[in-house]
Coordinates of N, CA and C in Angstrom, one line a residue:
X237 N -3.0 -18.4 -94.3 CA -3.5 -19.5 -93.6 C -3.1 -20.2 -92.3
X238 N -3.9 -20.2 -91.3 CA -3.1 -20.6 -89.7 C -3.3 -22.0 -89.3
X239 N -2.0 -22.5 -89.0 CA -1.6 -23.4 -88.8 C -1.2 -23.8 -87.3
X240 N -1.1 -24.8 -86.5 CA -0.6 -25.1 -85.5 C 0.5 -24.7 -85.1
X241 N 1.5 -24.4 -85.8 CA 2.6 -23.8 -85.6 C 2.6 -22.3 -86.2
X242 N 1.8 -21.6 -86.2 CA 1.8 -20.2 -86.5 C 1.7 -19.1 -85.3
X243 N 1.9 -19.6 -84.0 CA 2.1 -19.0 -82.6 C 3.4 -19.5 -82.3
X244 N 4.7 -18.8 -82.0 CA 5.6 -19.3 -81.7 C 5.2 -19.5 -79.8
X245 N 5.7 -20.5 -79.3 CA 5.7 -20.8 -77.8 C 6.0 -19.5 -76.8
X246 N 6.9 -18.9 -77.3 CA 7.3 -17.6 -76.7 C 6.4 -16.5 -76.7
X247 N 5.6 -16.6 -77.2 CA 4.1 -15.4 -77.2 C 3.4 -15.8 -76.0
X248 N 3.1 -16.9 -75.8 CA 2.2 -17.7 -75.3 C 2.1 -17.4 -73.7
X249 N 1.7 -16.3 -73.1 CA 1.0 -16.5 -71.4 C 2.0 -17.5 -70.7
X250 N 3.2 -17.1 -69.9 CA 4.1 -18.2 -68.9 C 3.6 -17.7 -67.5
X251 N 3.8 -18.3 -66.5 CA 4.0 -18.2 -65.1 C 5.2 -18.4 -64.5
X252 N 5.6 -17.0 -64.4 CA 6.9 -16.9 -63.2 C 7.6 -18.4 -62.5
X253 N 8.7 -18.6 -62.8 CA 9.1 -20.2 -62.2 C 9.7 -19.5 -60.3
X254 N 9.8 -20.3 -59.6 CA 10.2 -20.5 -58.5 C 11.4 -20.7 -58.2
X255 N 12.6 -20.4 -57.7 CA 13.6 -21.1 -57.6 C 14.0 -20.7 -56.1
X256 N 14.7 -21.9 -55.5 CA 15.0 -22.2 -54.4 C 16.6 -20.5 -54.4
X257 N 16.6 -20.0 -53.3 CA 17.5 -19.2 -53.0 C 19.3 -20.2 -52.5
X258 N 20.3 -19.3 -52.8 CA 21.3 -19.9 -52.2 C 21.3 -20.0 -50.4
X259 N 21.8 -21.4 -50.4 CA 22.3 -21.4 -48.5 C 22.5 -19.9 -48.0
X260 N 21.9 -20.1 -46.8 CA 22.0 -18.8 -45.8 C 22.2 -17.7 -46.0
X261 N 21.8 -17.3 -46.8 CA 21.3 -16.1 -48.1 C 22.1 -15.5 -48.2
X262 N 23.3 -16.6 -48.8 CA 24.5 -16.7 -49.8 C 24.0 -15.3 -51.1
X263 N 24.7 -14.2 -50.9 CA 24.8 -13.5 -52.3 C 26.1 -13.2 -52.9
X264 N 26.2 -13.4 -54.5 CA 27.2 -13.5 -55.4 C 27.3 -12.4 -56.7
X265 N 28.4 -12.1 -56.7 CA 28.3 -11.3 -57.9 C 27.8 -11.8 -59.0
X266 N 27.9 -12.6 -59.2 CA 27.6 -13.6 -60.6 C 27.0 -15.0 -60.7
X267 N 25.8 -15.4 -61.0 CA 25.5 -16.9 -61.0 C 25.7 -17.0 -62.7
X268 N 25.9 -17.8 -62.4 CA 26.5 -19.0 -63.7 C 25.3 -20.7 -63.8
X269 N 24.7 -20.2 -64.7 CA 23.8 -21.8 -65.0 C 24.1 -22.4 -66.2
X270 N 24.9 -23.6 -65.5 CA 25.5 -24.4 -66.0 C 27.1 -24.6 -66.1
X271 N 27.3 -25.7 -65.6 CA 28.2 -26.3 -65.3 C 28.9 -27.1 -66.2
X272 N 29.6 -26.8 -67.8 CA 29.8 -27.2 -68.7 C 30.8 -26.3 -68.9
X273 N 31.4 -26.9 -70.3 CA 33.0 -25.8 -70.4 C 32.6 -24.2 -70.6
X274 N 31.6 -24.0 -71.0 CA 31.9 -22.4 -71.2 C 31.5 -21.8 -69.7
X275 N 30.4 -22.7 -69.1 CA 30.1 -21.8 -67.5 C 31.4 -22.3 -66.8
X276 N 32.2 -23.4 -66.6 CA 33.5 -23.3 -65.9 C 34.6 -22.0 -66.0
X277 N 34.5 -22.0 -67.8 CA 35.5 -21.2 -68.3 C 35.3 -19.4 -67.6
X278 N 33.7 -19.4 -67.6 CA 33.2 -18.4 -67.5 C 33.5 -17.8 -66.2
X279 N 33.2 -18.9 -65.0 CA 33.3 -19.3 -63.6 C 35.0 -18.6 -63.3
X280 N 35.6 -19.3 -64.2 CA 37.0 -19.2 -63.8 C 37.7 -18.0 -64.2
X281 N 37.3 -17.3 -65.3 CA 38.0 -15.8 -65.3 C 37.0 -14.5 -64.8
X282 N 35.5 -15.5 -64.6 CA 34.9 -14.0 -63.2 C 35.9 -14.0 -62.0
X283 N 36.2 -15.0 -61.6 CA 37.0 -15.2 -60.7 C 38.0 -14.7 -60.5
X284 N 38.9 -15.1 -61.4 CA 40.3 -14.2 -61.4 C 40.1 -12.7 -61.3
X285 N 39.0 -12.4 -61.9 CA 38.8 -10.3 -61.9 C 38.3 -10.2 -60.6
X286 N 38.3 -11.2 -59.4 CA 38.0 -10.7 -58.1 C 36.2 -10.3 -58.0
X287 N 35.6 -11.3 -58.7 CA 34.2 -11.4 -58.7 C 33.8 -12.7 -57.9
X288 N 32.9 -12.8 -57.0 CA 32.2 -14.0 -56.6 C 31.5 -14.7 -57.0
X289 N 31.6 -15.8 -57.4 CA 31.0 -16.7 -58.3 C 30.5 -17.6 -57.9
X290 N 29.0 -18.2 -58.4 CA 28.3 -19.2 -57.9 C 28.0 -20.1 -59.2
X291 N 28.3 -21.9 -59.5 CA 28.3 -22.1 -61.1 C 26.4 -23.1 -60.2
X292 N 25.8 -23.0 -60.9 CA 24.5 -23.8 -60.6 C 24.3 -24.7 -61.9
X293 N 24.4 -26.0 -61.2 CA 24.0 -27.1 -62.6 C 22.6 -28.1 -62.0
X294 N 21.6 -28.7 -62.8 CA 21.0 -29.1 -62.4 C 21.4 -31.1 -62.2
X295 N 22.4 -31.1 -62.8 CA 23.1 -32.4 -62.6 C 24.5 -32.5 -61.8
X296 N 25.6 -33.4 -62.3 CA 27.0 -33.0 -61.9 C 27.9 -32.3 -63.1
X297 N 28.7 -31.2 -61.9 CA 29.7 -30.6 -63.2 C 30.2 -31.4 -64.4
X298 N 29.8 -30.8 -65.3 CA 30.3 -31.8 -66.5 C 30.2 -33.0 -67.3
X299 N 28.9 -33.1 -66.7 CA 28.0 -34.6 -66.8 C 27.9 -34.6 -68.3
X300 N 27.4 -33.2 -69.2 CA 26.7 -33.5 -70.4 C 27.7 -33.7 -71.6
X301 N 27.5 -32.6 -72.4 CA 28.1 -32.6 -73.7 C 29.5 -32.7 -73.9
X302 N 29.7 -31.2 -72.6 CA 31.1 -30.8 -72.4 C 32.1 -31.9 -71.5
X303 N 31.6 -32.9 -70.7 CA 32.6 -33.9 -70.3 C 31.8 -35.5 -70.6
X304 N 31.2 -35.5 -72.0 CA 31.0 -36.8 -72.2 C 31.1 -36.9 -73.8
X305 N 31.7 -36.3 -74.4 CA 31.8 -36.1 -76.0 C 32.2 -37.4 -76.8
X306 N 32.4 -37.6 -77.6 CA 33.0 -38.9 -78.2 C 34.8 -38.7 -78.9
X307 N 34.7 -37.6 -78.7 CA 36.3 -37.5 -79.1 C 36.4 -38.3 -80.0
X308 N 35.9 -37.9 -81.5 CA 35.7 -38.7 -82.7 C 36.8 -38.7 -83.7
X309 N 37.5 -39.5 -83.8 CA 38.5 -38.9 -84.9 C 38.1 -40.0 -86.6
X310 N 37.9 -38.7 -87.5 CA 36.8 -39.5 -88.3 C 38.1 -39.1 -89.6
X311 N 38.3 -40.4 -90.3 CA 39.3 -40.5 -91.8 C 39.2 -39.7 -92.7
X312 N 37.7 -39.3 -92.8 CA 37.4 -38.0 -94.2 C 38.4 -36.6 -93.5
X313 N 38.5 -36.4 -92.1 CA 39.3 -35.2 -91.7 C 40.4 -34.8 -92.3
X314 N 41.0 -34.0 -91.7 CA 42.4 -33.3 -92.4 C 43.5 -34.2 -92.1
X315 N 43.5 -34.8 -90.8 CA 44.4 -36.1 -90.6 C 44.0 -37.4 -90.2
X316 N 45.0 -38.0 -90.9 CA 44.0 -39.5 -90.4 C 44.5 -40.0 -89.0
X317 N 43.4 -41.2 -88.5 CA 44.1 -41.6 -87.7 C 45.6 -42.3 -87.0
X318 N 46.2 -42.8 -88.2 CA 47.6 -43.0 -87.7 C 48.4 -42.3 -87.3
X319 N 48.0 -41.0 -88.3 CA 49.1 -39.9 -87.8 C 49.2 -39.1 -86.5
X320 N 47.3 -39.3 -86.4 CA 47.2 -38.6 -85.2 C 47.7 -39.6 -83.9
X321 N 47.4 -41.1 -84.1 CA 48.2 -41.8 -82.9 C 49.9 -41.9 -83.1
X322 N 50.5 -41.6 -84.0 CA 52.0 -41.3 -83.7 C 52.1 -40.0 -83.4
X323 N 51.6 -39.1 -83.5 CA 52.3 -37.5 -83.2 C 51.4 -37.5 -81.5
X324 N 50.3 -38.2 -80.8 CA 49.5 -37.3 -80.0 C 49.5 -38.6 -79.0
X325 N 49.8 -40.1 -79.8 CA 49.7 -41.2 -78.9 C 47.9 -41.7 -78.4

């Protein structure tokens, strides 16, 4: 039985997206999309290996989940909040 969900979205025809070039025709060895913790870590390690790197992000670096996580301490986990406060402040 066919339903509205039987054909995945990635199988539908798509048109190619157009993106701006880097300023002044700049070229890099590695372009990283996303300035979160993984993108920045990848950029750092690639740069340390001698690659020229550009990090591209639609917003500000670290503004998403990497920079704005809740940092929650939940009593049901291994360490209770009092222990964490005593040891880490």
